[in-house]
Coordinates of C-alpha atoms in Angstrom, one line a residue:
M1 CA -67.3 -28.2 -119.2
T2 CA -70.4 -26.3 -120.0
Q3 CA -71.0 -22.7 -119.0
L4 CA -73.6 -23.8 -116.3
E5 CA -71.1 -26.3 -114.8
L6 CA -68.4 -23.7 -114.7
S7 CA -70.8 -21.2 -113.1
M8 CA -71.9 -23.8 -110.5
K9 CA -68.2 -24.7 -109.7
N10 CA -67.4 -21.1 -109.1
R11 CA -70.4 -20.7 -107.0
I12 CA -69.5 -23.7 -104.9
T13 CA -65.9 -22.4 -104.4
A14 CA -67.3 -19.0 -103.3
L15 CA -69.6 -20.6 -100.8
E16 CA -66.8 -22.8 -99.4
E17 CA -64.7 -19.7 -98.9
E18 CA -67.6 -17.8 -97.3
N19 CA -68.2 -20.8 -95.0
V20 CA -64.6 -20.8 -93.9
H21 CA -64.8 -17.1 -93.3
L22 CA -68.0 -17.3 -91.3
K23 CA -66.6 -20.2 -89.1
E24 CA -63.6 -18.0 -88.3
Q25 CA -65.9 -15.1 -87.3
I26 CA -68.0 -17.4 -85.0
T27 CA -64.9 -18.8 -83.4
Y28 CA -63.5 -15.3 -82.9
L29 CA -66.7 -14.0 -81.4
Q30 CA -67.0 -17.0 -79.0
K31 CA -63.4 -16.4 -77.9
Y32 CA -64.0 -12.7 -77.5
I33 CA -67.2 -13.1 -75.4
F34 CA -66.4 -16.2 -73.4
G35 CA -62.6 -16.6 -73.6
R36 CA -59.9 -15.0 -71.4
K37 CA -59.0 -11.4 -72.3
T38 CA -55.3 -12.0 -72.8
E39 CA -52.7 -12.1 -75.6
K40 CA -50.3 -14.4 -73.8
T41 CA -50.3 -17.5 -76.0
A42 CA -49.7 -19.8 -73.0
A43 CA -53.2 -18.8 -71.8
V44 CA -54.9 -18.4 -75.2
F45 CA -53.8 -21.8 -76.4
D46 CA -54.1 -23.8 -73.3
G47 CA -52.5 -27.2 -73.8
Q48 CA -50.9 -26.3 -77.0
L49 CA -47.3 -25.2 -77.8
S50 CA -46.6 -21.7 -76.5
L51 CA -45.7 -19.5 -79.5
F52 CA -44.0 -16.9 -77.3
D53 CA -41.9 -19.4 -75.4
E54 CA -41.1 -22.0 -77.9
A55 CA -37.5 -22.7 -76.7
E56 CA -38.7 -23.0 -73.1
Q57 CA -41.5 -25.4 -74.1
E58 CA -39.1 -27.6 -76.1
T59 CA -36.7 -27.7 -73.1
R60 CA -39.5 -28.8 -70.8
K61 CA -40.3 -31.7 -73.2
N62 CA -36.8 -33.0 -72.8
A63 CA -36.6 -32.3 -69.1
P64 CA -35.5 -35.2 -66.8
E65 CA -38.0 -37.1 -64.8
V66 CA -39.0 -35.5 -61.5
Q67 CA -37.7 -37.4 -58.5
T68 CA -38.9 -37.2 -54.9
V69 CA -36.3 -35.9 -52.5
K70 CA -36.1 -35.9 -48.8
E71 CA -38.5 -33.3 -47.4
H72 CA -36.9 -30.2 -45.8
T73 CA -38.0 -27.3 -43.7
R74 CA -38.5 -24.1 -45.7
K75 CA -37.0 -21.0 -44.1
K76 CA -39.2 -18.0 -43.9
Y77 CA -37.8 -14.7 -45.2
P78 CA -37.0 -12.8 -42.0
G79 CA -37.6 -9.2 -43.0
Q80 CA -40.7 -9.5 -45.2
K81 CA -43.4 -8.4 -42.7
K82 CA -41.1 -5.9 -41.1
E83 CA -40.4 -4.1 -44.4
L84 CA -44.2 -4.2 -45.2
L85 CA -45.1 -2.4 -41.9
E86 CA -42.1 -0.3 -41.1
N87 CA -43.5 3.0 -42.6
L88 CA -46.8 2.7 -40.7
P89 CA -47.5 4.2 -37.2
H90 CA -47.2 1.6 -34.5
E91 CA -49.1 1.3 -31.3
K92 CA -47.7 -0.8 -28.5
K93 CA -50.2 -3.0 -26.6
V94 CA -48.9 -4.9 -23.6
F95 CA -50.8 -7.7 -21.9
T96 CA -50.1 -8.1 -18.2
L97 CA -51.4 -9.9 -15.2
E98 CA -54.1 -8.3 -13.1
E99 CA -53.0 -7.3 -9.6
N100 CA -54.9 -10.1 -7.9
K101 CA -53.2 -12.7 -10.1
R102 CA -49.6 -11.5 -9.4
I103 CA -49.2 -14.1 -6.6
C104 CA -46.7 -17.0 -6.9
K105 CA -48.6 -20.3 -7.0
R106 CA -45.7 -22.1 -5.3
C107 CA -44.9 -19.9 -2.3
G108 CA -47.5 -17.2 -2.3
D109 CA -45.1 -14.3 -2.6
K110 CA -45.8 -11.3 -4.8
L111 CA -44.8 -11.5 -8.5
V112 CA -42.8 -8.6 -10.1
P113 CA -42.2 -7.8 -13.8
M114 CA -39.1 -9.4 -15.3
G115 CA -39.4 -8.3 -18.9
E116 CA -41.7 -8.7 -21.9
E117 CA -41.7 -10.8 -25.1
F118 CA -42.9 -9.8 -28.6
I119 CA -45.8 -11.9 -29.8
R120 CA -46.9 -10.6 -33.2
S121 CA -47.8 -7.5 -35.2
E122 CA -51.4 -7.0 -36.4
L123 CA -52.8 -4.6 -39.0
E124 CA -55.9 -2.7 -38.0
Y125 CA -58.2 -0.7 -40.3
I126 CA -59.5 2.7 -39.0
P127 CA -62.6 3.8 -40.9
A128 CA -62.6 7.3 -42.4
K129 CA -64.1 10.2 -40.5
I130 CA -65.4 13.6 -41.5
K131 CA -65.6 16.8 -39.5
V132 CA -66.9 20.3 -40.0
I133 CA -64.5 23.2 -39.8
D134 CA -66.2 26.5 -38.9
L135 CA -64.1 29.4 -40.0
Y136 CA -64.1 32.6 -38.0
R137 CA -62.0 35.8 -38.4
Q138 CA -61.0 38.0 -35.5
T139 CA -61.2 41.7 -35.9
F140 CA -58.7 44.0 -34.1
E141 CA -59.1 47.7 -33.3
C142 CA -57.0 50.4 -31.7
R143 CA -58.7 51.6 -28.5
N144 CA -56.5 54.6 -28.3
C145 CA -57.6 55.8 -31.7
R146 CA -61.2 55.0 -30.8
K147 CA -61.0 57.4 -27.8
N148 CA -59.9 60.1 -30.2
E149 CA -62.9 59.2 -32.5
H150 CA -60.6 57.6 -35.1
F151 CA -61.2 54.0 -36.2
S152 CA -58.2 51.7 -36.9
I153 CA -59.4 48.2 -37.6
E154 CA -57.3 45.2 -38.9
K155 CA -58.4 41.8 -40.1
P156 CA -56.3 38.8 -41.0
D157 CA -56.2 37.4 -44.5
I158 CA -58.4 34.4 -45.2
P159 CA -57.3 31.7 -47.7
P160 CA -59.8 31.6 -50.6
A161 CA -62.2 28.7 -51.0
V162 CA -61.3 26.2 -53.6
L163 CA -64.9 26.6 -54.9
A164 CA -66.8 29.8 -54.2
H165 CA -70.0 29.5 -52.1
S166 CA -69.3 25.8 -51.5
M167 CA -68.7 23.8 -48.3
A168 CA -66.3 21.5 -50.2
T169 CA -62.7 21.5 -49.0
P170 CA -59.7 20.4 -51.2
S171 CA -59.7 17.0 -49.3
A172 CA -63.4 16.4 -50.0
I173 CA -63.2 17.2 -53.7
I174 CA -60.0 15.2 -54.2
H175 CA -61.3 12.2 -52.3
T176 CA -64.3 12.2 -54.7
M177 CA -62.0 12.5 -57.7
I178 CA -59.5 9.8 -56.6
Q179 CA -62.3 7.4 -55.7
K180 CA -64.0 7.8 -59.2
Y181 CA -61.0 8.1 -61.5
A182 CA -58.2 6.2 -59.7
Y183 CA -60.4 3.4 -58.1
A184 CA -63.4 3.4 -60.5
V185 CA -66.0 4.0 -57.8
P186 CA -69.0 5.6 -59.4
L187 CA -70.7 8.6 -57.8
Y188 CA -73.9 6.7 -56.7
R189 CA -71.7 4.4 -54.6
Q190 CA -69.8 7.4 -53.2
E191 CA -73.1 9.0 -52.3
K192 CA -73.9 6.0 -50.1
Q193 CA -70.4 6.2 -48.5
W194 CA -71.0 9.8 -47.5
Q195 CA -74.3 8.8 -46.0
Q196 CA -72.6 6.2 -43.9
L197 CA -70.2 8.8 -42.6
G198 CA -73.2 10.9 -41.5
V199 CA -73.8 13.5 -44.2
K200 CA -76.2 13.4 -47.0
I201 CA -74.5 14.6 -50.2
S202 CA -76.2 13.9 -53.5
R203 CA -74.3 12.5 -56.5
A204 CA -75.3 15.7 -58.4
T205 CA -73.4 17.7 -55.8
L206 CA -70.4 15.4 -56.0
A207 CA -70.4 15.8 -59.8
N208 CA -70.6 19.6 -59.6
W209 CA -67.5 19.5 -57.2
I210 CA -65.6 17.6 -59.9
I211 CA -66.8 19.7 -62.9
L212 CA -66.2 23.1 -61.2
A213 CA -62.8 22.2 -59.6
A214 CA -61.5 20.6 -62.8
G215 CA -62.6 23.5 -65.0
E216 CA -61.2 26.2 -62.7
W217 CA -57.9 24.7 -61.5
L218 CA -57.0 21.6 -63.5
A219 CA -57.8 22.8 -67.0
P220 CA -55.0 25.5 -66.8
V221 CA -52.5 22.8 -65.8
V222 CA -53.6 20.5 -68.6
K223 CA -53.3 23.4 -71.1
K224 CA -49.7 23.9 -70.0
L225 CA -49.0 20.2 -70.2
H226 CA -50.4 20.3 -73.8
K227 CA -47.9 23.0 -74.7
Y228 CA -45.0 21.0 -73.4
L229 CA -46.2 17.8 -75.0
L230 CA -46.1 19.3 -78.5
E231 CA -42.3 20.0 -77.9
E232 CA -41.6 16.3 -77.5
T233 CA -39.8 14.2 -80.2
V234 CA -42.3 11.3 -79.8
I235 CA -46.0 11.3 -79.1
H236 CA -48.2 8.2 -78.6
A237 CA -51.9 8.4 -79.4
D238 CA -55.0 6.2 -78.9
E239 CA -58.7 6.6 -78.6
T240 CA -61.6 4.7 -77.0
P241 CA -65.4 5.2 -77.1
V242 CA -67.4 6.7 -74.3
Q243 CA -71.1 7.4 -74.0
V244 CA -72.0 11.0 -73.2
L245 CA -75.5 12.2 -72.5
N246 CA -77.2 15.5 -73.3
E247 CA -74.9 16.4 -76.2
Q248 CA -76.5 19.2 -78.2
G249 CA -78.1 17.9 -81.4
R250 CA -77.1 14.3 -80.8
K251 CA -78.9 11.2 -79.4
N252 CA -77.6 9.7 -76.2
T253 CA -76.9 6.5 -77.9
V254 CA -74.3 8.0 -80.3
K255 CA -70.7 7.2 -79.5
S256 CA -68.3 9.9 -78.4
Y257 CA -64.6 9.4 -77.9
M258 CA -61.9 9.9 -75.3
W259 CA -58.5 10.5 -76.9
L260 CA -55.2 9.9 -75.2
Y261 CA -51.9 11.6 -76.1
S262 CA -48.7 10.6 -74.3
S263 CA -45.0 11.5 -74.4
G264 CA -42.6 8.8 -75.5
K265 CA -41.1 5.9 -73.5
Y266 CA -37.5 6.6 -74.3
E267 CA -35.8 9.8 -73.0
P268 CA -38.8 12.1 -73.1
V269 CA -38.2 15.7 -72.0
H270 CA -41.3 15.4 -69.7
N271 CA -43.6 12.5 -68.8
I272 CA -47.0 13.7 -69.9
R273 CA -50.4 12.0 -70.4
I274 CA -53.3 14.0 -71.7
F275 CA -56.9 12.9 -72.2
E276 CA -59.2 14.9 -74.4
Y277 CA -63.0 14.4 -74.9
Q278 CA -64.4 14.8 -78.4
P279 CA -67.9 14.0 -79.8
G280 CA -66.5 11.8 -82.5
R281 CA -63.5 9.8 -83.9
K282 CA -62.7 12.0 -86.9
G283 CA -59.0 12.5 -87.6
D284 CA -59.7 16.3 -87.6
Y285 CA -59.7 16.1 -83.7
A286 CA -56.2 14.6 -83.6
R287 CA -55.0 17.1 -86.3
E288 CA -56.3 20.0 -84.2
F289 CA -54.8 18.8 -81.0
L290 CA -51.4 18.0 -82.6
N291 CA -51.3 21.3 -84.5
G292 CA -47.6 22.3 -84.7
F293 CA -46.2 18.9 -83.9
K294 CA -44.0 17.6 -86.7
K295 CA -42.1 14.7 -85.3
Y296 CA -42.9 11.0 -84.6
L297 CA -46.5 10.0 -83.9
H298 CA -47.1 6.5 -82.6
T299 CA -50.6 5.1 -83.4
D300 CA -52.4 2.0 -84.7
A301 CA -53.4 1.9 -88.3
Y302 CA -56.7 3.9 -87.9
A303 CA -57.0 6.0 -91.1
G304 CA -58.1 9.1 -89.1
Y305 CA -54.5 9.7 -88.0
E306 CA -53.5 10.2 -91.6
K307 CA -55.1 13.6 -91.4
V308 CA -52.2 14.7 -89.1
E309 CA -50.2 15.3 -92.2
E310 CA -47.0 17.0 -90.9
T311 CA -46.0 14.2 -88.5
I312 CA -43.9 11.1 -89.2
H313 CA -46.2 8.1 -88.7
C314 CA -45.0 5.2 -86.7
L315 CA -47.2 2.1 -86.4
C316 CA -47.5 -0.5 -83.7
W317 CA -46.0 -4.0 -84.0
S318 CA -48.2 -5.3 -81.1
H319 CA -51.2 -4.8 -83.3
V320 CA -49.5 -6.8 -86.1
R321 CA -48.8 -9.6 -83.6
R322 CA -52.4 -9.5 -82.3
Y323 CA -53.7 -10.1 -85.8
F324 CA -51.6 -13.2 -86.1
V325 CA -52.6 -14.5 -82.7
E326 CA -56.2 -14.2 -83.7
A327 CA -55.5 -16.1 -86.9
V328 CA -54.2 -19.3 -85.1
P329 CA -56.6 -22.1 -86.1
P330 CA -58.6 -23.2 -83.0
D331 CA -59.6 -26.6 -84.3
I332 CA -56.1 -28.3 -84.6
E333 CA -54.0 -29.7 -81.9
D334 CA -50.6 -29.1 -83.5
I335 CA -50.1 -25.5 -84.5
S336 CA -46.4 -25.8 -85.1
C337 CA -46.7 -25.8 -88.9
T338 CA -49.2 -22.9 -89.3
I339 CA -48.5 -19.7 -91.0
A340 CA -49.8 -17.8 -88.0
K341 CA -47.2 -19.4 -85.8
E342 CA -44.4 -18.6 -88.2
G343 CA -45.5 -14.9 -88.2
I344 CA -45.7 -14.7 -84.4
I345 CA -42.2 -16.2 -84.0
Q346 CA -40.7 -13.7 -86.4
I347 CA -42.4 -10.8 -84.6
N348 CA -41.3 -12.1 -81.2
E349 CA -37.7 -12.0 -82.3
L350 CA -38.1 -8.2 -82.8
F351 CA -39.6 -7.8 -79.3
K352 CA -36.9 -10.0 -77.8
I353 CA -34.2 -7.7 -79.2
E354 CA -36.2 -4.6 -78.1
K355 CA -36.2 -5.9 -74.5
E356 CA -32.4 -6.1 -74.6
L357 CA -32.1 -2.5 -75.8
V358 CA -34.3 -0.9 -73.1
G359 CA -31.3 0.5 -71.1
F360 CA -29.4 1.9 -74.1
T361 CA -29.1 5.5 -75.2
H362 CA -31.3 6.4 -78.2
E363 CA -28.2 6.7 -80.4
K364 CA -27.0 3.2 -79.4
R365 CA -30.5 1.8 -79.7
K366 CA -30.9 3.0 -83.2
E367 CA -27.5 1.6 -84.2
E368 CA -28.4 -1.8 -82.7
R369 CA -31.8 -1.9 -84.4
L370 CA -30.3 -1.3 -87.8
L371 CA -27.7 -4.0 -87.1
Q372 CA -30.0 -6.7 -85.6
E373 CA -33.6 -5.9 -86.5
K374 CA -33.4 -4.6 -90.1
P375 CA -32.3 -8.0 -91.5
L376 CA -35.2 -9.7 -89.6
L377 CA -37.6 -7.1 -91.1
R378 CA -36.3 -7.8 -94.6
A379 CA -36.9 -11.5 -94.1
F380 CA -40.4 -10.9 -92.7
W381 CA -41.5 -8.8 -95.7
S382 CA -40.1 -11.5 -98.0
W383 CA -42.0 -14.1 -96.1
L384 CA -45.2 -12.1 -96.3
E385 CA -44.8 -11.7 -100.1
T386 CA -44.4 -15.5 -100.4
N387 CA -47.5 -16.3 -98.4
R388 CA -49.9 -13.6 -99.5
N389 CA -51.3 -15.6 -102.4
K390 CA -51.5 -18.9 -100.4
V391 CA -54.4 -17.7 -98.1
L392 CA -57.9 -16.4 -98.5
P393 CA -57.9 -12.6 -98.4
K394 CA -60.9 -12.4 -96.1
S395 CA -59.7 -15.1 -93.7
K396 CA -58.1 -14.2 -90.4
I397 CA -54.6 -15.1 -91.6
G398 CA -55.2 -13.3 -94.8
K399 CA -56.2 -10.1 -92.9
A400 CA -53.1 -10.5 -90.7
I401 CA -50.8 -10.8 -93.7
N402 CA -52.4 -7.9 -95.6
Y403 CA -52.4 -5.7 -92.5
A404 CA -48.7 -6.1 -92.1
Y405 CA -47.9 -5.9 -95.8
S406 CA -49.9 -2.8 -96.5
N407 CA -48.4 -0.9 -93.6
Q408 CA -44.8 -1.9 -94.3
N409 CA -43.4 1.6 -94.5
N410 CA -44.9 3.0 -91.3
L411 CA -44.0 -0.2 -89.4
Q412 CA -40.4 0.4 -90.1
T413 CA -40.4 4.1 -89.1
Y414 CA -39.2 3.2 -85.6
L415 CA -35.8 2.4 -87.0
E416 CA -35.2 6.1 -87.8
D417 CA -34.8 7.3 -84.2
G418 CA -33.9 5.4 -81.0
R419 CA -36.5 7.4 -79.1
C420 CA -39.3 5.7 -81.0
D421 CA -40.9 2.5 -79.7
I422 CA -41.7 -0.7 -81.5
S423 CA -45.2 -0.6 -80.2
N424 CA -48.0 1.7 -79.0
N425 CA -48.4 -0.2 -75.8
L426 CA -47.5 3.0 -73.8
A427 CA -50.7 4.7 -75.0
E428 CA -52.8 1.5 -74.5
N429 CA -51.6 1.1 -71.0
S430 CA -52.2 4.8 -70.2
I431 CA -55.8 4.7 -71.5
R432 CA -56.6 1.4 -69.7
P433 CA -57.6 3.0 -66.4
F434 CA -60.3 4.9 -68.3
T435 CA -61.7 1.8 -69.9
I436 CA -61.8 0.0 -66.5
G437 CA -63.6 3.0 -64.9
R438 CA -66.0 3.1 -67.8
K439 CA -67.3 -0.4 -67.0
N440 CA -68.4 0.9 -63.6
W441 CA -69.7 4.4 -64.2
L442 CA -70.9 3.5 -67.8
F443 CA -71.4 7.1 -69.1
S444 CA -70.8 10.8 -68.6
G445 CA -73.9 12.8 -67.8
S446 CA -72.9 15.8 -70.0
P447 CA -70.1 17.1 -72.2
K448 CA -69.0 19.3 -69.2
G449 CA -68.6 16.1 -67.2
A450 CA -66.7 14.4 -69.9
R451 CA -64.3 17.3 -70.2
A452 CA -63.8 17.3 -66.4
S453 CA -63.2 13.5 -66.5
A454 CA -60.5 14.1 -69.2
A455 CA -58.8 16.7 -67.0
V456 CA -58.8 14.6 -63.9
Y457 CA -57.5 11.5 -65.8
S458 CA -54.8 13.6 -67.4
I459 CA -53.6 14.8 -63.9
I460 CA -53.7 11.3 -62.3
E461 CA -52.0 9.5 -65.2
T462 CA -49.3 12.2 -65.5
C463 CA -48.7 11.9 -61.7
K464 CA -48.1 8.1 -62.2
A465 CA -45.7 8.8 -65.0
N466 CA -43.8 11.2 -62.8
K467 CA -43.9 8.9 -59.8
I468 CA -45.7 11.2 -57.5
D469 CA -48.8 10.7 -55.4
A470 CA -51.9 12.0 -57.2
Y471 CA -53.7 12.8 -54.0
K472 CA -50.9 14.8 -52.5
Y473 CA -50.4 16.6 -55.8
L474 CA -54.0 17.6 -56.1
I475 CA -54.1 18.8 -52.5
Y476 CA -51.0 20.9 -53.3
L477 CA -52.7 22.4 -56.4
F478 CA -56.0 23.2 -54.7
K479 CA -54.3 24.9 -51.7
H480 CA -51.9 27.0 -53.8
L481 CA -53.5 27.8 -57.1
P482 CA -56.5 29.7 -55.7
T483 CA -54.0 32.2 -54.1
L484 CA -52.2 32.9 -57.4
P485 CA -53.0 35.6 -60.0
L486 CA -53.2 33.0 -62.9
I487 CA -55.3 35.2 -65.2
R488 CA -52.7 38.0 -65.0
D489 CA -49.7 35.7 -65.0
P490 CA -50.4 32.2 -66.4
E491 CA -46.7 31.3 -66.5
L492 CA -46.9 30.8 -62.7
I493 CA -48.3 27.4 -63.4
D494 CA -44.9 26.2 -64.5
G495 CA -43.8 26.0 -60.9
Y496 CA -46.7 23.6 -60.1
L497 CA -46.2 21.0 -62.9
P498 CA -45.5 17.4 -61.8
W499 CA -41.8 17.5 -62.6
S500 CA -41.0 20.8 -60.8
T501 CA -38.6 20.6 -57.8
D502 CA -41.1 21.7 -55.2
I503 CA -43.7 19.2 -56.4
Q504 CA -41.2 16.3 -56.5
N505 CA -40.1 17.2 -52.9
N506 CA -43.6 17.5 -51.5
C507 CA -45.7 15.0 -53.4
K508 CA -43.8 11.7 -53.4

């Protein structure tokens, strides 16, 4: 074979590999744009064998034929509606005959009540209302002292306003916060809602309420949560982009990031979720936030987290599985013999065991992991080694194998402590409300607004984690914190954290 022929053959091979790679990219982008946003294989591969429920699917194949049986009356669950409505206020409405109709049609005598029967319960919606509270303060004097030309005057104490020189009450501010950050209602829609209620409040005013209240009263609480988070054994971290306008020295189109830090899933000292706005994605931001933390850090394989040097890095197996799911060939009907399917099945075995270990103590969980999962991991690494050279490095399956193989050590870290988790799903689930809200309000108008958003999200998600009502908790904070000397004694905030006894008793 001449040199030219050899060169052309190599060129053809390279173009064929590039063609396969580009086809995979097109398929992936089509699925990403037009497909369902789910990782459940039953939905992703509609009509194909479910990779997560292989045994169940095989059982269905061998299931007996369906036979028609004699129809029967289905009994309705008796207490379902009663349980749904029992905690709501009830109003009794009785329908009765008018006086002129209380005549017996048979003999003409007068009809008298003999009892009543229950017909149904109906759910009625009462629209929100607003009112203005005008505050006055009475002044008292001693008339006897006045006669003797002495003045003795007394005035009652007035609770401080949550925001100085503002008409906003705690309920008005918190309603605005909850609507935007818990229900993803942007401020321009809330502006219209206030107009419908009879008062014209601009979205700029609503934004100022959030920024000022978050900076003055929520930031000290988040700072205290940060202190307790660094004392945890396990921290989960994740980050997502956000567009922030009017950042100094930056274009409005440049990406900023919202970072999320969470305490662990298993036996945390406190359930904490903290959002932090930063103008970039550099690992220096995570290193600064986690300064002093030297235990287990759960993340994805983003290289920026490597800058947090003193921690023990623990990577996410859900990300590994996601790579293999994306690598399943879309153009074949039978995927049972694909490398991607084999990888997913092996990873699912780990998740199946993890599901069985949820209720265990961390000591027992570690013991069972070493007993049940460590042999599976050894087999998985051996399988990766065998298949590494059988696939194209730039193909989807090649990237999946290389991702798992190159992160082998950190993917096994979770075996060291039973308080570690096999995945970083906790952080991803905690940051999801932010990503949903971002689709509606699109951007933050300023860095101050982004920091306020981070504070409010931190409080709301921490409330969820501690199973308390975020609205009640914020009302409690805004009514009590303004009365405390927090500058002189910041430790007073400890009594107002979501896990404190008073908060648990008052904010469920």
